[in-house]
Amino acid sequence: MHQMTTTPFQQASQWIDAENAQDPNIEIHESISFSKELLYSNRMYERLMDFYPDASEEVQIAAKAQHICRWKIARESYPMDRVGYLKWREDLKKFHAKTTAGILEKAGYNAEFIARVAFLIEKKLLKKDEETQLLEDVICLVFLEYYLEPFVEKHDTEKLKNIILKTWNKMSEKGHQAALQINYSPANLQLIKDALGL
């Protein structure tokens, strides 16, 4: 019988999914329960392939592993102020990069490939590195499509406009075009237009 060989990419993807599937936080999507970070990972990957089908393997893995095991470092374990928030975000990026590097090593990738994925996950040289920018565009698109709504329920209009503007400023022109194609609720579309002065 012919043995199916698993590529390093397939192997790494399976292991990333297996890690994210352990997320105790559950999100309901179309009446099905998902581990929150597994759902996020799938959304990132699907959006990347839709937005830029020629994305390199490094970017594909960085997209899938963007939030790997995020629940293991709780926001509450840092001071609940701006400085604490930024430190938490910084530590998370390093943690995601390190966790992913361990998986890629096990899957048989070389050091150069692993270093590149870590560089992307840590979002280095945003606006200067094309692939970091591509990843950031996808992160912003996934946020706008799936995660803006929960923010709307929690924050006032001024805060929301500020969040939208910050998100927008991180994106490329191609990202902006894709963002305006997303199927928002009428209220959210209006909010976005108001925030951007459109």
mmCIF file with all atom_site columns, C-alpha atoms in Angstrom:
data_model
loop_
_atom_site.group_PDB
_atom_site.id
_atom_site.type_symbol
_atom_site.label_atom_id
_atom_site.label_alt_id
_atom_site.label_comp_id
_atom_site.label_asym_id
_atom_site.label_entity_id
_atom_site.label_seq_id
_atom_site.pdbx_PDB_ins_code
_atom_site.Cartn_x
_atom_site.Cartn_y
_atom_site.Cartn_z
_atom_site.occupancy
_atom_site.B_iso_or_equiv
_atom_site.pdbx_formal_charge
_atom_site.auth_seq_id
_atom_site.auth_comp_id
_atom_site.auth_asym_id
_atom_site.auth_atom_id
_atom_site.pdbx_PDB_model_num
ATOM 1   C CA . MET A 1 1   ? 0.000   0.000  0.000  1.00 0.00 ? 1   MET A CA 1
ATOM 2   C CA . HIS A 1 2   ? 1.249   3.471  -0.888 1.00 0.00 ? 2   HIS A CA 1
ATOM 3   C CA . GLN A 1 3   ? 2.209   5.395  2.227  1.00 0.00 ? 3   GLN A CA 1
ATOM 4   C CA . MET A 1 4   ? 1.072   9.033  2.225  1.00 0.00 ? 4   MET A CA 1
ATOM 5   C CA . THR A 1 5   ? 4.014   11.238 3.084  1.00 0.00 ? 5   THR A CA 1
ATOM 6   C CA . THR A 1 6   ? 3.334   14.256 5.239  1.00 0.00 ? 6   THR A CA 1
ATOM 7   C CA . THR A 1 7   ? 5.137   17.427 4.253  1.00 0.00 ? 7   THR A CA 1
ATOM 8   C CA . PRO A 1 8   ? 6.767   19.539 6.988  1.00 0.00 ? 8   PRO A CA 1
ATOM 9   C CA . PHE A 1 9   ? 4.067   22.148 6.315  1.00 0.00 ? 9   PHE A CA 1
ATOM 10  C CA . GLN A 1 10  ? 1.219   19.674 6.868  1.00 0.00 ? 10  GLN A CA 1
ATOM 11  C CA . GLN A 1 11  ? 2.915   18.301 9.964  1.00 0.00 ? 11  GLN A CA 1
ATOM 12  C CA . ALA A 1 12  ? 3.536   21.771 11.433 1.00 0.00 ? 12  ALA A CA 1
ATOM 13  C CA . SER A 1 13  ? -0.050  22.820 10.617 1.00 0.00 ? 13  SER A CA 1
ATOM 14  C CA . GLN A 1 14  ? -1.453  19.752 12.394 1.00 0.00 ? 14  GLN A CA 1
ATOM 15  C CA . TRP A 1 15  ? 0.665   20.438 15.472 1.00 0.00 ? 15  TRP A CA 1
ATOM 16  C CA . ILE A 1 16  ? -0.297  24.133 15.540 1.00 0.00 ? 16  ILE A CA 1
ATOM 17  C CA . ASP A 1 17  ? -3.968  23.134 15.286 1.00 0.00 ? 17  ASP A CA 1
ATOM 18  C CA . ALA A 1 18  ? -3.525  20.545 18.037 1.00 0.00 ? 18  ALA A CA 1
ATOM 19  C CA . GLU A 1 19  ? -2.018  23.179 20.353 1.00 0.00 ? 19  GLU A CA 1
ATOM 20  C CA . ASN A 1 20  ? -4.771  25.707 19.599 1.00 0.00 ? 20  ASN A CA 1
ATOM 21  C CA . ALA A 1 21  ? -7.479  23.060 20.017 1.00 0.00 ? 21  ALA A CA 1
ATOM 22  C CA . GLN A 1 22  ? -6.526  22.894 23.710 1.00 0.00 ? 22  GLN A CA 1
ATOM 23  C CA . ASP A 1 23  ? -7.807  26.432 24.285 1.00 0.00 ? 23  ASP A CA 1
ATOM 24  C CA . PRO A 1 24  ? -10.334 26.179 27.157 1.00 0.00 ? 24  PRO A CA 1
ATOM 25  C CA . ASN A 1 25  ? -12.067 29.336 25.871 1.00 0.00 ? 25  ASN A CA 1
ATOM 26  C CA . ILE A 1 26  ? -14.938 28.458 23.561 1.00 0.00 ? 26  ILE A CA 1
ATOM 27  C CA . GLU A 1 27  ? -16.409 30.578 20.801 1.00 0.00 ? 27  GLU A CA 1
ATOM 28  C CA . ILE A 1 28  ? -19.695 29.729 19.103 1.00 0.00 ? 28  ILE A CA 1
ATOM 29  C CA . HIS A 1 29  ? -19.690 30.178 15.339 1.00 0.00 ? 29  HIS A CA 1
ATOM 30  C CA . GLU A 1 30  ? -22.795 29.269 13.326 1.00 0.00 ? 30  GLU A CA 1
ATOM 31  C CA . SER A 1 31  ? -24.050 27.290 16.359 1.00 0.00 ? 31  SER A CA 1
ATOM 32  C CA . ILE A 1 32  ? -20.903 25.144 16.539 1.00 0.00 ? 32  ILE A CA 1
ATOM 33  C CA . SER A 1 33  ? -18.478 25.397 19.474 1.00 0.00 ? 33  SER A CA 1
ATOM 34  C CA . PHE A 1 34  ? -14.826 25.966 18.647 1.00 0.00 ? 34  PHE A CA 1
ATOM 35  C CA . SER A 1 35  ? -11.728 26.433 20.740 1.00 0.00 ? 35  SER A CA 1
ATOM 36  C CA . LYS A 1 36  ? -11.289 30.182 20.420 1.00 0.00 ? 36  LYS A CA 1
ATOM 37  C CA . GLU A 1 37  ? -7.689  30.208 19.170 1.00 0.00 ? 37  GLU A CA 1
ATOM 38  C CA . LEU A 1 38  ? -8.267  27.337 16.744 1.00 0.00 ? 38  LEU A CA 1
ATOM 39  C CA . LEU A 1 39  ? -11.099 29.311 15.186 1.00 0.00 ? 39  LEU A CA 1
ATOM 40  C CA . TYR A 1 40  ? -8.900  32.429 15.055 1.00 0.00 ? 40  TYR A CA 1
ATOM 41  C CA . SER A 1 41  ? -6.071  30.443 13.453 1.00 0.00 ? 41  SER A CA 1
ATOM 42  C CA . ASN A 1 42  ? -8.414  29.047 10.778 1.00 0.00 ? 42  ASN A CA 1
ATOM 43  C CA . ARG A 1 43  ? -9.812  32.506 10.071 1.00 0.00 ? 43  ARG A CA 1
ATOM 44  C CA . MET A 1 44  ? -6.303  33.936 9.722  1.00 0.00 ? 44  MET A CA 1
ATOM 45  C CA . TYR A 1 45  ? -5.251  31.220 7.303  1.00 0.00 ? 45  TYR A CA 1
ATOM 46  C CA . GLU A 1 46  ? -8.408  31.417 5.193  1.00 0.00 ? 46  GLU A CA 1
ATOM 47  C CA . ARG A 1 47  ? -8.247  35.193 4.997  1.00 0.00 ? 47  ARG A CA 1
ATOM 48  C CA . LEU A 1 48  ? -4.552  35.093 4.032  1.00 0.00 ? 48  LEU A CA 1
ATOM 49  C CA . MET A 1 49  ? -5.165  32.622 1.190  1.00 0.00 ? 49  MET A CA 1
ATOM 50  C CA . ASP A 1 50  ? -8.121  34.664 0.004  1.00 0.00 ? 50  ASP A CA 1
ATOM 51  C CA . PHE A 1 51  ? -6.261  37.997 0.219  1.00 0.00 ? 51  PHE A CA 1
ATOM 52  C CA . TYR A 1 52  ? -2.900  36.809 -1.121 1.00 0.00 ? 52  TYR A CA 1
ATOM 53  C CA . PRO A 1 53  ? -2.987  33.252 -2.538 1.00 0.00 ? 53  PRO A CA 1
ATOM 54  C CA . ASP A 1 54  ? 0.746   33.377 -3.383 1.00 0.00 ? 54  ASP A CA 1
ATOM 55  C CA . ALA A 1 55  ? 1.790   33.879 0.241  1.00 0.00 ? 55  ALA A CA 1
ATOM 56  C CA . SER A 1 56  ? 5.035   32.118 1.136  1.00 0.00 ? 56  SER A CA 1
ATOM 57  C CA . GLU A 1 57  ? 5.047   29.094 3.420  1.00 0.00 ? 57  GLU A CA 1
ATOM 58  C CA . GLU A 1 58  ? 6.643   31.255 6.127  1.00 0.00 ? 58  GLU A CA 1
ATOM 59  C CA . VAL A 1 59  ? 3.717   33.707 6.055  1.00 0.00 ? 59  VAL A CA 1
ATOM 60  C CA . GLN A 1 60  ? 1.182   30.871 5.948  1.00 0.00 ? 60  GLN A CA 1
ATOM 61  C CA . ILE A 1 61  ? 2.617   29.383 9.134  1.00 0.00 ? 61  ILE A CA 1
ATOM 62  C CA . ALA A 1 62  ? 2.968   32.786 10.809 1.00 0.00 ? 62  ALA A CA 1
ATOM 63  C CA . ALA A 1 63  ? -0.724  33.451 10.049 1.00 0.00 ? 63  ALA A CA 1
ATOM 64  C CA . LYS A 1 64  ? -1.821  30.113 11.509 1.00 0.00 ? 64  LYS A CA 1
ATOM 65  C CA . ALA A 1 65  ? 0.372   30.497 14.597 1.00 0.00 ? 65  ALA A CA 1
ATOM 66  C CA . GLN A 1 66  ? -0.299  34.197 15.183 1.00 0.00 ? 66  GLN A CA 1
ATOM 67  C CA . HIS A 1 67  ? -2.040  33.553 18.539 1.00 0.00 ? 67  HIS A CA 1
ATOM 68  C CA . ILE A 1 68  ? -0.786  30.049 19.326 1.00 0.00 ? 68  ILE A CA 1
ATOM 69  C CA . CYS A 1 69  ? -1.582  29.098 22.958 1.00 0.00 ? 69  CYS A CA 1
ATOM 70  C CA . ARG A 1 70  ? -2.495  32.729 23.698 1.00 0.00 ? 70  ARG A CA 1
ATOM 71  C CA . TRP A 1 71  ? -4.584  31.743 26.733 1.00 0.00 ? 71  TRP A CA 1
ATOM 72  C CA . LYS A 1 72  ? -1.456  30.582 28.566 1.00 0.00 ? 72  LYS A CA 1
ATOM 73  C CA . ILE A 1 73  ? -0.387  34.180 29.278 1.00 0.00 ? 73  ILE A CA 1
ATOM 74  C CA . ALA A 1 74  ? -3.345  35.946 30.884 1.00 0.00 ? 74  ALA A CA 1
ATOM 75  C CA . ARG A 1 75  ? -3.814  39.689 30.476 1.00 0.00 ? 75  ARG A CA 1
ATOM 76  C CA . GLU A 1 76  ? -4.692  39.777 34.202 1.00 0.00 ? 76  GLU A CA 1
ATOM 77  C CA . SER A 1 77  ? -1.193  38.629 35.110 1.00 0.00 ? 77  SER A CA 1
ATOM 78  C CA . TYR A 1 78  ? 0.113   42.099 34.104 1.00 0.00 ? 78  TYR A CA 1
ATOM 79  C CA . PRO A 1 79  ? -0.741  45.539 35.521 1.00 0.00 ? 79  PRO A CA 1
ATOM 80  C CA . MET A 1 80  ? -4.074  46.674 34.086 1.00 0.00 ? 80  MET A CA 1
ATOM 81  C CA . ASP A 1 81  ? -2.689  49.882 32.596 1.00 0.00 ? 81  ASP A CA 1
ATOM 82  C CA . ARG A 1 82  ? -1.227  50.931 29.256 1.00 0.00 ? 82  ARG A CA 1
ATOM 83  C CA . VAL A 1 83  ? 2.323   49.924 30.235 1.00 0.00 ? 83  VAL A CA 1
ATOM 84  C CA . GLY A 1 84  ? 1.091   46.535 31.463 1.00 0.00 ? 84  GLY A CA 1
ATOM 85  C CA . TYR A 1 85  ? -0.879  46.043 28.251 1.00 0.00 ? 85  TYR A CA 1
ATOM 86  C CA . LEU A 1 86  ? 2.112   46.798 26.020 1.00 0.00 ? 86  LEU A CA 1
ATOM 87  C CA . LYS A 1 87  ? 4.382   44.512 28.053 1.00 0.00 ? 87  LYS A CA 1
ATOM 88  C CA . TRP A 1 88  ? 1.779   41.726 27.805 1.00 0.00 ? 88  TRP A CA 1
ATOM 89  C CA . ARG A 1 89  ? 1.548   42.163 24.022 1.00 0.00 ? 89  ARG A CA 1
ATOM 90  C CA . GLU A 1 90  ? 5.335   42.151 23.659 1.00 0.00 ? 90  GLU A CA 1
ATOM 91  C CA . ASP A 1 91  ? 5.717   39.016 25.795 1.00 0.00 ? 91  ASP A CA 1
ATOM 92  C CA . LEU A 1 92  ? 2.916   37.311 23.859 1.00 0.00 ? 92  LEU A CA 1
ATOM 93  C CA . LYS A 1 93  ? 4.657   37.895 20.520 1.00 0.00 ? 93  LYS A CA 1
ATOM 94  C CA . LYS A 1 94  ? 7.868   36.359 21.840 1.00 0.00 ? 94  LYS A CA 1
ATOM 95  C CA . PHE A 1 95  ? 5.920   33.457 23.357 1.00 0.00 ? 95  PHE A CA 1
ATOM 96  C CA . HIS A 1 96  ? 4.030   32.788 20.084 1.00 0.00 ? 96  HIS A CA 1
ATOM 97  C CA . ALA A 1 97  ? 7.288   32.933 18.112 1.00 0.00 ? 97  ALA A CA 1
ATOM 98  C CA . LYS A 1 98  ? 9.106   30.596 20.511 1.00 0.00 ? 98  LYS A CA 1
ATOM 99  C CA . THR A 1 99  ? 6.233   28.089 20.682 1.00 0.00 ? 99  THR A CA 1
ATOM 100 C CA . THR A 1 100 ? 6.025   28.024 16.886 1.00 0.00 ? 100 THR A CA 1
ATOM 101 C CA . ALA A 1 101 ? 9.805   27.694 16.506 1.00 0.00 ? 101 ALA A CA 1
ATOM 102 C CA . GLY A 1 102 ? 9.715   24.535 18.657 1.00 0.00 ? 102 GLY A CA 1
ATOM 103 C CA . ILE A 1 103 ? 7.030   23.016 16.425 1.00 0.00 ? 103 ILE A CA 1
ATOM 104 C CA . LEU A 1 104 ? 8.860   23.930 13.203 1.00 0.00 ? 104 LEU A CA 1
ATOM 105 C CA . GLU A 1 105 ? 12.095  22.432 14.466 1.00 0.00 ? 105 GLU A CA 1
ATOM 106 C CA . LYS A 1 106 ? 10.277  19.188 15.259 1.00 0.00 ? 106 LYS A CA 1
ATOM 107 C CA . ALA A 1 107 ? 8.679   19.253 11.787 1.00 0.00 ? 107 ALA A CA 1
ATOM 108 C CA . GLY A 1 108 ? 12.130  19.411 10.205 1.00 0.00 ? 108 GLY A CA 1
ATOM 109 C CA . TYR A 1 109 ? 12.417  23.018 9.037  1.00 0.00 ? 109 TYR A CA 1
ATOM 110 C CA . ASN A 1 110 ? 15.861  24.637 8.869  1.00 0.00 ? 110 ASN A CA 1
ATOM 111 C CA . ALA A 1 111 ? 17.046  27.427 11.164 1.00 0.00 ? 111 ALA A CA 1
ATOM 112 C CA . GLU A 1 112 ? 16.692  30.128 8.495  1.00 0.00 ? 112 GLU A CA 1
ATOM 113 C CA . PHE A 1 113 ? 13.047  29.257 7.831  1.00 0.00 ? 113 PHE A CA 1
ATOM 114 C CA . ILE A 1 114 ? 12.279  29.150 11.567 1.00 0.00 ? 114 ILE A CA 1
ATOM 115 C CA . ALA A 1 115 ? 13.974  32.509 12.177 1.00 0.00 ? 115 ALA A CA 1
ATOM 116 C CA . ARG A 1 116 ? 11.929  34.069 9.376  1.00 0.00 ? 116 ARG A CA 1
ATOM 117 C CA . VAL A 1 117 ? 8.637   32.791 10.815 1.00 0.00 ? 117 VAL A CA 1
ATOM 118 C CA . ALA A 1 118 ? 9.603   34.119 14.268 1.00 0.00 ? 118 ALA A CA 1
ATOM 119 C CA . PHE A 1 119 ? 10.488  37.487 12.689 1.00 0.00 ? 119 PHE A CA 1
ATOM 120 C CA . LEU A 1 120 ? 7.025   37.625 11.091 1.00 0.00 ? 120 LEU A CA 1
ATOM 121 C CA . ILE A 1 121 ? 5.131   36.568 14.217 1.00 0.00 ? 121 ILE A CA 1
ATOM 122 C CA . GLU A 1 122 ? 6.968   39.272 16.176 1.00 0.00 ? 122 GLU A CA 1
ATOM 123 C CA . LYS A 1 123 ? 5.796   41.684 13.436 1.00 0.00 ? 123 LYS A CA 1
ATOM 124 C CA . LYS A 1 124 ? 9.223   43.210 12.926 1.00 0.00 ? 124 LYS A CA 1
ATOM 125 C CA . LEU A 1 125 ? 9.784   46.020 10.406 1.00 0.00 ? 125 LEU A CA 1
ATOM 126 C CA . LEU A 1 126 ? 6.113   46.716 9.850  1.00 0.00 ? 126 LEU A CA 1
ATOM 127 C CA . LYS A 1 127 ? 5.600   48.926 6.769  1.00 0.00 ? 127 LYS A CA 1
ATOM 128 C CA . LYS A 1 128 ? 9.164   48.097 5.638  1.00 0.00 ? 128 LYS A CA 1
ATOM 129 C CA . ASP A 1 129 ? 9.034   44.310 5.276  1.00 0.00 ? 129 ASP A CA 1
ATOM 130 C CA . GLU A 1 130 ? 6.458   43.242 2.679  1.00 0.00 ? 130 GLU A CA 1
ATOM 131 C CA . GLU A 1 131 ? 5.585   39.960 4.374  1.00 0.00 ? 131 GLU A CA 1
ATOM 132 C CA . THR A 1 132 ? 5.245   41.534 7.829  1.00 0.00 ? 132 THR A CA 1
ATOM 133 C CA . GLN A 1 133 ? 2.909   44.052 6.206  1.00 0.00 ? 133 GLN A CA 1
ATOM 134 C CA . LEU A 1 134 ? 0.956   41.266 4.506  1.00 0.00 ? 134 LEU A CA 1
ATOM 135 C CA . LEU A 1 135 ? 0.513   39.497 7.846  1.00 0.00 ? 135 LEU A CA 1
ATOM 136 C CA . GLU A 1 136 ? -0.562  42.744 9.527  1.00 0.00 ? 136 GLU A CA 1
ATOM 137 C CA . ASP A 1 137 ? -3.126  43.365 6.767  1.00 0.00 ? 137 ASP A CA 1
ATOM 138 C CA . VAL A 1 138 ? -4.589  39.902 7.369  1.00 0.00 ? 138 VAL A CA 1
ATOM 139 C CA . ILE A 1 139 ? -4.663  40.425 11.160 1.00 0.00 ? 139 ILE A CA 1
ATOM 140 C CA . CYS A 1 140 ? -6.534  43.711 10.654 1.00 0.00 ? 140 CYS A CA 1
ATOM 141 C CA . LEU A 1 141 ? -8.974  42.203 8.131  1.00 0.00 ? 141 LEU A CA 1
ATOM 142 C CA . VAL A 1 142 ? -9.779  39.288 10.449 1.00 0.00 ? 142 VAL A CA 1
ATOM 143 C CA . PHE A 1 143 ? -10.285 41.738 13.315 1.00 0.00 ? 143 PHE A CA 1
ATOM 144 C CA . LEU A 1 144 ? -12.639 43.933 11.280 1.00 0.00 ? 144 LEU A CA 1
ATOM 145 C CA . GLU A 1 145 ? -14.610 40.999 9.909  1.00 0.00 ? 145 GLU A CA 1
ATOM 146 C CA . TYR A 1 146 ? -15.017 38.879 13.043 1.00 0.00 ? 146 TYR A CA 1
ATOM 147 C CA . TYR A 1 147 ? -13.983 40.787 16.143 1.00 0.00 ? 147 TYR A CA 1
ATOM 148 C CA . LEU A 1 148 ? -15.142 44.370 15.665 1.00 0.00 ? 148 LEU A CA 1
ATOM 149 C CA . GLU A 1 149 ? -18.686 43.490 16.752 1.00 0.00 ? 149 GLU A CA 1
ATOM 150 C CA . PRO A 1 150 ? -17.713 42.345 20.292 1.00 0.00 ? 150 PRO A CA 1
ATOM 151 C CA . PHE A 1 151 ? -15.711 45.603 20.678 1.00 0.00 ? 151 PHE A CA 1
ATOM 152 C CA . VAL A 1 152 ? -18.738 47.634 19.612 1.00 0.00 ? 152 VAL A CA 1
ATOM 153 C CA . GLU A 1 153 ? -20.739 46.119 22.454 1.00 0.00 ? 153 GLU A CA 1
ATOM 154 C CA . LYS A 1 154 ? -18.076 47.100 25.005 1.00 0.00 ? 154 LYS A CA 1
ATOM 155 C CA . HIS A 1 155 ? -16.826 50.582 24.074 1.00 0.00 ? 155 HIS A CA 1
ATOM 156 C CA . ASP A 1 156 ? -18.190 54.034 23.388 1.00 0.00 ? 156 ASP A CA 1
ATOM 157 C CA . THR A 1 157 ? -18.171 55.557 19.898 1.00 0.00 ? 157 THR A CA 1
ATOM 158 C CA . GLU A 1 158 ? -15.070 57.730 20.356 1.00 0.00 ? 158 GLU A CA 1
ATOM 159 C CA . LYS A 1 159 ? -12.991 54.808 21.645 1.00 0.00 ? 159 LYS A CA 1
ATOM 160 C CA . LEU A 1 160 ? -14.239 52.658 18.740 1.00 0.00 ? 160 LEU A CA 1
ATOM 161 C CA . LYS A 1 161 ? -13.360 55.285 16.149 1.00 0.00 ? 161 LYS A CA 1
ATOM 162 C CA . ASN A 1 162 ? -9.893  55.434 17.647 1.00 0.00 ? 162 ASN A CA 1
ATOM 163 C CA . ILE A 1 163 ? -9.526  51.619 17.455 1.00 0.00 ? 163 ILE A CA 1
ATOM 164 C CA . ILE A 1 164 ? -10.689 51.618 13.812 1.00 0.00 ? 164 ILE A CA 1
ATOM 165 C CA . LEU A 1 165 ? -8.330  54.450 12.885 1.00 0.00 ? 165 LEU A CA 1
ATOM 166 C CA . LYS A 1 166 ? -5.358  52.718 14.532 1.00 0.00 ? 166 LYS A CA 1
ATOM 167 C CA . THR A 1 167 ? -6.237  49.500 12.710 1.00 0.00 ? 167 THR A CA 1
ATOM 168 C CA . TRP A 1 168 ? -6.571  51.356 9.418  1.00 0.00 ? 168 TRP A CA 1
ATOM 169 C CA . ASN A 1 169 ? -3.201  53.074 9.811  1.00 0.00 ? 169 ASN A CA 1
ATOM 170 C CA . LYS A 1 170 ? -1.445  49.719 10.157 1.00 0.00 ? 170 LYS A CA 1
ATOM 171 C CA . MET A 1 171 ? -2.782  48.515 6.796  1.00 0.00 ? 171 MET A CA 1
ATOM 172 C CA . SER A 1 172 ? -1.582  48.855 3.209  1.00 0.00 ? 172 SER A CA 1
ATOM 173 C CA . GLU A 1 173 ? -3.647  50.330 0.380  1.00 0.00 ? 173 GLU A CA 1
ATOM 174 C CA . LYS A 1 174 ? -4.530  46.797 -0.777 1.00 0.00 ? 174 LYS A CA 1
ATOM 175 C CA . GLY A 1 175 ? -5.608  46.025 2.796  1.00 0.00 ? 175 GLY A CA 1
ATOM 176 C CA . HIS A 1 176 ? -7.843  49.105 2.826  1.00 0.00 ? 176 HIS A CA 1
ATOM 177 C CA . GLN A 1 177 ? -9.551  48.017 -0.389 1.00 0.00 ? 177 GLN A CA 1
ATOM 178 C CA . ALA A 1 178 ? -10.206 44.536 1.005  1.00 0.00 ? 178 ALA A CA 1
ATOM 179 C CA . ALA A 1 179 ? -11.469 46.009 4.297  1.00 0.00 ? 179 ALA A CA 1
ATOM 180 C CA . LEU A 1 180 ? -14.121 48.027 2.476  1.00 0.00 ? 180 LEU A CA 1
ATOM 181 C CA . GLN A 1 181 ? -15.409 44.844 0.778  1.00 0.00 ? 181 GLN A CA 1
ATOM 182 C CA . ILE A 1 182 ? -16.219 43.125 4.093  1.00 0.00 ? 182 ILE A CA 1
ATOM 183 C CA . ASN A 1 183 ? -19.900 42.579 4.768  1.00 0.00 ? 183 ASN A CA 1
ATOM 184 C CA . TYR A 1 184 ? -20.436 44.752 7.891  1.00 0.00 ? 184 TYR A CA 1
ATOM 185 C CA . SER A 1 185 ? -23.665 45.469 9.683  1.00 0.00 ? 185 SER A CA 1
ATOM 186 C CA . PRO A 1 186 ? -25.041 48.852 8.508  1.00 0.00 ? 186 PRO A CA 1
ATOM 187 C CA . ALA A 1 187 ? -24.209 50.381 11.912 1.00 0.00 ? 187 ALA A CA 1
ATOM 188 C CA . ASN A 1 188 ? -20.605 49.156 11.840 1.00 0.00 ? 188 ASN A CA 1
ATOM 189 C CA . LEU A 1 189 ? -20.109 50.302 8.263  1.00 0.00 ? 189 LEU A CA 1
ATOM 190 C CA . GLN A 1 190 ? -21.314 53.754 9.291  1.00 0.00 ? 190 GLN A CA 1
ATOM 191 C CA . LEU A 1 191 ? -18.975 53.679 12.299 1.00 0.00 ? 191 LEU A CA 1
ATOM 192 C CA . ILE A 1 192 ? -16.020 52.826 10.040 1.00 0.00 ? 192 ILE A CA 1
ATOM 193 C CA . LYS A 1 193 ? -16.929 55.566 7.561  1.00 0.00 ? 193 LYS A CA 1
ATOM 194 C CA . ASP A 1 194 ? -17.259 58.100 10.394 1.00 0.00 ? 194 ASP A CA 1
ATOM 195 C CA . ALA A 1 195 ? -13.905 57.037 11.873 1.00 0.00 ? 195 ALA A CA 1
ATOM 196 C CA . LEU A 1 196 ? -12.168 57.415 8.502  1.00 0.00 ? 196 LEU A CA 1
ATOM 197 C CA . GLY A 1 197 ? -14.034 60.542 7.472  1.00 0.00 ? 197 GLY A CA 1
ATOM 198 C CA . LEU A 1 198 ? -15.404 58.833 4.343  1.00 0.00 ? 198 LEU A CA 1
#
